[in-house]
Amino acid sequence: MQATRHFLIFLLTSLCAFATSAEDALKHIQTIGGIEEYELRDNGLRVLLMPNEGLPVATVMVTYEVGSRHEVPGTTGATHILEHMMFKGTPRFNAEEDNDYSSQMERIGARSNATTWFDRTNYYATLPREYVPLAIELEADRMRNLYIREKDLASEMTVVRNEYERGENSPVRTLIKELFAAAFTAHTYSHPTIGWKSDIENTSPEKLREFYDTFYWPENAVLTVIGGYDREKTLDAIVEHYGAIEAAPHPIPEVETSEPEQIGPRRVTIKRAGQVGVVMTGYKVPEATHKDWPALLLIDQIVGADKTGRLYRALEDKGKASATFTFAPELHDPGLFVFGAYLTPDATHEEVEAILQKEIEALIGGGVTEDELSRAKSVIRAEIVYGRDGPYAIADQINEAIAMGDWTSYVNRPKEIEAVTAKEIQAVAKRYFLKKTSTTGWFVPEVKNSLAQQSGRAWGPNYYRDPELYGPHANDKQAENGESLPSVVDFSSNMRRETVAGIDLITVDMPIEGVVSFVGSFAAGEALSPGEHPMLAGLTAAMLDKGSARKDRFAIAELLDTLGADISFSAGSHSLSFSGRFLRPNAGAVLELLAEQVREPAFDPAVFETVRSRQEAYLLQAVDDPNYRASSQLSRMLYPAGHPNHNEELSLLLEDLKATSIEDLRSFHQEFYGPESMRLVFAGDIDFEQIKAAVANAFEGWSGGVPYPEEQPEQGGNTSVEERIYIADKTSVSVLYGYNTGLQRSEKEYLPFMLGNYILGGSFNARLMSEVRKERGLTYNIRSYHQGDIMTPGNWALTASFSPALLDEGMEATREVLDTWYADGVSEAEVDAAIETLSGSYLVGLSTTGRVAGQLHSFLQRGMEPGYIDQYPLELEKITPEQVNRAIKQYLDPSKATVVIAGSLQNGSTSSAESKNNSVSVRIDTPNAGWKVQIEKIYRTADHLVVISQLNQNEEVAAEVITSVADSAEIATEIELPVRHYILGKTWDWGDTGKYTFIESMDDFGTALDGAELIYSK
């Protein structure tokens, strides 16, 4: 007994000593806004902690204060490539031993990723709280022990190239890149975070090692832990793993170059294939820690806000732009504040630029009204509250504050914004929005493709994993695949359900203060549009926020701004869907407005014309989007006309857009809108009686609506067919496989098939990504999923992107993985690991109010009871490898899969639905916008197609800003031979990528073209 007592005394003493040691090793700097700042005494690592004991998850983020700003010509892109290499392992944790960072994070269901931006690189994981020490250990290990091997770089380089090419597919991303390059002549903000192509191609392990050894040290990093975690274990892990790392043996280099004063306006023009033009103007603004930034942020809201912003009113509402935007990144050094617009088909660049300039001049000359200022502050005030909805949201904002040079701005900036006056805003506008410090960019569509929406991420940080698929807010096809153990997840005990005013009302109370998110729907989706009017449901939904019988569109938007609330509408295949968020005290006002919008839309004919114009621009942008074209074509091959999953041809949608009248919209609303099939789900800081009363008051007396149709057209059969769609001027090709499984989400066989498909392509460490990206380095992204299964049987799909030169190799690798998976099935170990991963990822995914509301609504739409949100992990646990392998064989046959390929295909083959001619394209960077390139002749020899192009310069003087120019030619023959390009007239000695051969005259060919067939002449 005495020995036991001595042992316990020894154990307690040891624990106390270790705790004291942890506290001693960390120096407390300050506590502000609930965030504790510490510093490791031995090496200078800064630590930020913000606990929320009510959360079952936490975010662990490491921010390195190094970004593309720290690169020089010859090493641009190094920060981003090193970000990729950070996932290649260390001697302790590596793929060979199956314990590398990605494998361990996926195994526990964490959502992890990394991003590179101008001033920083960050690595993060949102994960179950018990794994916080593991994430800290893994991050500390790769801070100084990273493998940077030739074999790893070789495989990752193709991935980075594919990511670069995907970005180049977007004219807007390219234009912003060129805008920054033109605006900054000395400072390193002139080059993009992904780097210039030549530098990317010429990187080496030695360059990356030097970069790593220069910047990846404790005193150049900040570790942030937000959410639910064990404080003692977290501090111990920080001291144990980071405390063992020595400080840098040298000072961390600082960027000393300052941008010289700009003494005149600059311009850049990009001319290439496309449908819709873009205009943007950027102005030099100070570093983000400058006292004028609170006013600039308010200008960002007042000018750029959707529906209430000045650009929206001046351009979108007048039918001159399909979308307007402001882009004002808060950077460490002086940067750019950009105003921009996507043109509608009838608008010209000149008039849109003039309107943009007029609005800026009005801001300088007339300032802003007190009402505008008050509403802008209300929006930002609400965003601050919403920004605490989930640990990642907080960590992400702190990350950007660290990058700009002062993490406490996350806490202090809201107070600074509240203090800004209208007079100060006008003074700031006068100070910075000067003509002489402006840089204007145009994207001019020069080559029309033969037929997407604009990219959701036109510009921003470069991610290791595609953020739309693997990001913290990813709403991918696997969103519901997984949930935590019943002992951890319990939403049902805080759930209420009742029928109110004929509406199915469900609420979930969560440990979040002040925030409520909602999702709702009823049967008024595209499947109910008549065959001759496929756009009708979508156009009706698009008019709901454009005015009601009692408020015009601006009054609605201004009310939402004042309340700090959001409401959005969309028409999907089956439903009109609506979602939003509000602050708890405003439930009554928000729901009253929601009811007013769906019950009494104004359907103003003049406003409808502007909506029609913007919709036309969206559809024309889709013509140039390989992902949209491939997906749309696949839907027509798998589903018959009239099926909810069938997408009509773009040409038919454009025709219907012109033919649909305002009376058609009124009739559709009268027939299908009502509470018959309506449900509303709320999650957050819930007062059930308040929500119930608000719904009852808002929707009292409303009737009508329809139930969801019980029968739909049957799916098509499965036949091995391949379609190719040629789209000019694209550097990345989209590949899409499809197969009709006949599975609906409510069927018991769905989960085993889903699990097998998850092992194939549902995650970053799934077989497809592991082999095609990580092992062979052929793509940035490849995945498989199941879709279209909400209320009808759906289809399996596999999507990937490849460089045109690697298309055949990429598809061969994809087929190998797919065939092996199908033939051999999956193992018990894979099934167990997938269940564990999906369980953790489901818990992590339900860390915000919006995700909980959306997930619960999704389950309800698929025919489940509300309690299924807690039951789901139990269903996963029951699945056996035998069930999975049986489902794979029963519901999929890869040999009968349909394949669609879209992009600038090297063989120029096209879809049978499109033109049979083939296109040859040329694009080259020139010293200024005064140059043009034109394809003059195309010859066919026995071995090649020889394309001869001529460069010419206009007599008019153009600004010396690098400009991309392009041309294409249609030839009435299949392109089966390799293409060789020769260009006449080049007068500069840079920009040689090896893709083109530059010649002085046709004499350079000698007799090489003797006997060649001339198949094209200008």
mmCIF file of C-alpha atoms in Angstrom, residues 437-574:
data_model
loop_
_atom_site.group_PDB
_atom_site.id
_atom_site.type_symbol
_atom_site.label_atom_id
_atom_site.label_comp_id
_atom_site.label_asym_id
_atom_site.label_seq_id
_atom_site.Cartn_x
_atom_site.Cartn_y
_atom_site.Cartn_z
ATOM 1 C CA THR A 437 -1.760 55.265 -60.528
ATOM 2 C CA SER A 438 -4.291 53.086 -62.362
ATOM 3 C CA THR A 439 -3.768 50.007 -64.467
ATOM 4 C CA THR A 440 -6.645 48.937 -66.714
ATOM 5 C CA GLY A 441 -7.073 45.485 -68.198
ATOM 6 C CA TRP A 442 -9.342 44.226 -70.955
ATOM 7 C CA PHE A 443 -10.089 40.692 -71.953
ATOM 8 C CA VAL A 444 -11.245 40.823 -75.576
ATOM 9 C CA PRO A 445 -12.749 37.606 -76.965
ATOM 10 C CA GLU A 446 -11.174 37.273 -80.383
ATOM 11 C CA VAL A 447 -11.944 33.705 -81.430
ATOM 12 C CA LYS A 448 -15.479 32.445 -80.879
ATOM 13 C CA ASN A 449 -15.835 28.761 -80.030
ATOM 14 C CA SER A 450 -18.502 26.819 -81.887
ATOM 15 C CA LEU A 451 -21.169 26.903 -79.433
ATOM 16 C CA ALA A 452 -20.427 27.977 -67.258
ATOM 17 C CA GLN A 453 -20.900 29.931 -65.393
ATOM 18 C CA GLN A 454 -17.894 32.036 -64.622
ATOM 19 C CA SER A 455 -15.345 30.328 -62.431
ATOM 20 C CA GLY A 456 -16.276 30.366 -58.786
ATOM 21 C CA ARG A 457 -12.650 31.139 -57.945
ATOM 22 C CA ALA A 458 -11.504 33.670 -60.516
ATOM 23 C CA TRP A 459 -8.490 34.668 -58.429
ATOM 24 C CA GLY A 460 -7.060 33.733 -55.081
ATOM 25 C CA PRO A 461 -4.497 31.569 -53.310
ATOM 26 C CA ASN A 462 -3.154 28.439 -54.975
ATOM 27 C CA TYR A 463 -4.221 25.278 -53.141
ATOM 28 C CA TYR A 464 -2.468 21.926 -52.745
ATOM 29 C CA ARG A 465 -5.839 20.228 -53.133
ATOM 30 C CA ASP A 466 -8.707 21.621 -55.203
ATOM 31 C CA PRO A 467 -10.612 23.697 -52.590
ATOM 32 C CA GLU A 468 -13.973 23.006 -54.194
ATOM 33 C CA LEU A 469 -13.424 19.302 -53.537
ATOM 34 C CA TYR A 470 -11.180 19.116 -50.494
ATOM 35 C CA GLY A 471 -11.552 22.539 -48.882
ATOM 36 C CA PRO A 472 -13.001 23.293 -45.449
ATOM 37 C CA HIS A 473 -16.306 24.317 -47.018
ATOM 38 C CA ALA A 474 -16.326 21.728 -49.792
ATOM 39 C CA ASN A 475 -19.831 20.607 -50.641
ATOM 40 C CA ASP A 476 -18.761 17.731 -52.817
ATOM 41 C CA LYS A 477 -20.656 14.616 -53.849
ATOM 42 C CA GLN A 478 -19.405 12.783 -50.753
ATOM 43 C CA ALA A 479 -20.713 15.450 -48.365
ATOM 44 C CA GLU A 480 -22.890 13.033 -46.464
ATOM 45 C CA ASN A 481 -20.474 10.118 -46.563
ATOM 46 C CA GLY A 482 -19.586 9.654 -42.983
ATOM 47 C CA GLU A 483 -20.485 10.710 -39.482
ATOM 48 C CA SER A 484 -18.873 10.428 -36.118
ATOM 49 C CA LEU A 485 -19.594 7.807 -33.516
ATOM 50 C CA PRO A 486 -22.944 8.099 -31.699
ATOM 51 C CA SER A 487 -21.142 8.960 -28.453
ATOM 52 C CA VAL A 488 -19.768 12.083 -30.119
ATOM 53 C CA VAL A 489 -22.548 13.244 -32.453
ATOM 54 C CA ASP A 490 -25.970 13.960 -31.040
ATOM 55 C CA PHE A 491 -28.105 16.414 -32.960
ATOM 56 C CA SER A 492 -31.410 14.639 -32.335
ATOM 57 C CA SER A 493 -31.606 15.577 -28.652
ATOM 58 C CA ASN A 494 -31.483 19.254 -29.652
ATOM 59 C CA MET A 495 -33.886 18.872 -32.574
ATOM 60 C CA ARG A 496 -37.534 19.942 -32.852
ATOM 61 C CA ARG A 497 -39.973 19.199 -35.679
ATOM 62 C CA GLU A 498 -43.460 20.529 -36.271
ATOM 63 C CA THR A 499 -45.831 21.404 -39.102
ATOM 64 C CA VAL A 500 -46.377 25.154 -39.163
ATOM 65 C CA ALA A 501 -48.607 26.906 -41.732
ATOM 66 C CA GLY A 502 -48.451 23.724 -43.803
ATOM 67 C CA ILE A 503 -44.641 23.770 -43.773
ATOM 68 C CA ASP A 504 -42.428 20.985 -42.428
ATOM 69 C CA LEU A 505 -40.315 22.879 -39.859
ATOM 70 C CA ILE A 506 -37.163 21.345 -38.289
ATOM 71 C CA THR A 507 -34.699 23.105 -35.989
ATOM 72 C CA VAL A 508 -31.362 22.058 -34.460
ATOM 73 C CA ASP A 509 -29.911 24.007 -31.547
ATOM 74 C CA MET A 510 -26.087 24.239 -31.603
ATOM 75 C CA PRO A 511 -23.377 25.689 -29.316
ATOM 76 C CA ILE A 512 -22.915 28.874 -31.330
ATOM 77 C CA GLU A 513 -23.810 32.348 -30.164
ATOM 78 C CA GLY A 514 -26.126 34.582 -32.161
ATOM 79 C CA VAL A 515 -25.988 32.845 -35.579
ATOM 80 C CA VAL A 516 -28.820 30.959 -37.304
ATOM 81 C CA SER A 517 -28.549 29.348 -40.765
ATOM 82 C CA PHE A 518 -31.454 27.955 -42.750
ATOM 83 C CA VAL A 519 -32.121 25.836 -45.830
ATOM 84 C CA GLY A 520 -35.508 25.270 -47.441
ATOM 85 C CA SER A 521 -37.188 23.983 -50.587
ATOM 86 C CA PHE A 522 -40.385 23.017 -52.364
ATOM 87 C CA ALA A 523 -41.271 21.391 -55.687
ATOM 88 C CA ALA A 524 -40.628 24.068 -58.323
ATOM 89 C CA GLY A 525 -37.438 22.877 -59.985
ATOM 90 C CA GLU A 526 -36.328 22.542 -63.585
ATOM 91 C CA ALA A 527 -38.052 19.156 -63.981
ATOM 92 C CA LEU A 528 -41.370 21.041 -63.828
ATOM 93 C CA SER A 529 -40.411 23.410 -66.649
ATOM 94 C CA PRO A 530 -42.383 22.526 -69.781
ATOM 95 C CA GLY A 531 -40.345 20.916 -72.554
ATOM 96 C CA GLU A 532 -40.553 23.975 -74.773
ATOM 97 C CA HIS A 533 -39.359 26.254 -71.931
ATOM 98 C CA PRO A 534 -36.440 24.538 -70.134
ATOM 99 C CA MET A 535 -35.283 27.861 -68.624
ATOM 100 C CA LEU A 536 -38.600 28.702 -66.989
ATOM 101 C CA ALA A 537 -38.025 27.394 -63.450
ATOM 102 C CA GLY A 538 -34.568 28.940 -63.293
ATOM 103 C CA LEU A 539 -35.704 32.317 -64.607
ATOM 104 C CA THR A 540 -38.599 32.394 -62.155
ATOM 105 C CA ALA A 541 -36.190 31.732 -59.291
ATOM 106 C CA ALA A 542 -33.829 34.408 -60.606
ATOM 107 C CA MET A 543 -36.595 37.021 -60.271
ATOM 108 C CA LEU A 544 -37.411 36.328 -56.614
ATOM 109 C CA ASP A 545 -34.801 38.750 -55.267
ATOM 110 C CA LYS A 546 -35.517 41.371 -57.924
ATOM 111 C CA GLY A 547 -38.480 42.957 -56.171
ATOM 112 C CA SER A 548 -41.800 42.077 -54.532
ATOM 113 C CA ALA A 549 -45.255 43.609 -54.602
ATOM 114 C CA ARG A 550 -44.229 45.766 -51.636
ATOM 115 C CA LYS A 551 -40.506 46.408 -52.119
ATOM 116 C CA ASP A 552 -38.343 46.972 -55.148
ATOM 117 C CA ARG A 553 -35.099 45.045 -55.611
ATOM 118 C CA PHE A 554 -32.992 47.721 -53.977
ATOM 119 C CA ALA A 555 -35.250 48.033 -50.938
ATOM 120 C CA ILE A 556 -34.972 44.260 -50.410
ATOM 121 C CA ALA A 557 -31.194 44.272 -50.718
ATOM 122 C CA GLU A 558 -30.851 47.296 -48.453
ATOM 123 C CA LEU A 559 -33.071 45.708 -45.797
ATOM 124 C CA LEU A 560 -30.926 42.573 -45.834
ATOM 125 C CA ASP A 561 -27.804 44.701 -45.477
ATOM 126 C CA THR A 562 -29.323 46.582 -42.551
ATOM 127 C CA LEU A 563 -30.253 43.294 -40.863
ATOM 128 C CA GLY A 564 -26.868 41.760 -41.686
ATOM 129 C CA ALA A 565 -28.700 38.817 -43.260
ATOM 130 C CA ASP A 566 -28.484 36.732 -46.437
ATOM 131 C CA ILE A 567 -31.209 35.078 -48.515
ATOM 132 C CA SER A 568 -30.489 33.344 -51.821
ATOM 133 C CA PHE A 569 -32.611 31.361 -54.273
ATOM 134 C CA SER A 570 -31.855 28.770 -56.939
ATOM 135 C CA ALA A 571 -33.768 26.268 -59.023
ATOM 136 C CA GLY A 572 -32.283 22.781 -59.078
ATOM 137 C CA SER A 573 -33.430 19.684 -60.910
ATOM 138 C CA HIS A 574 -36.343 19.063 -58.555
#
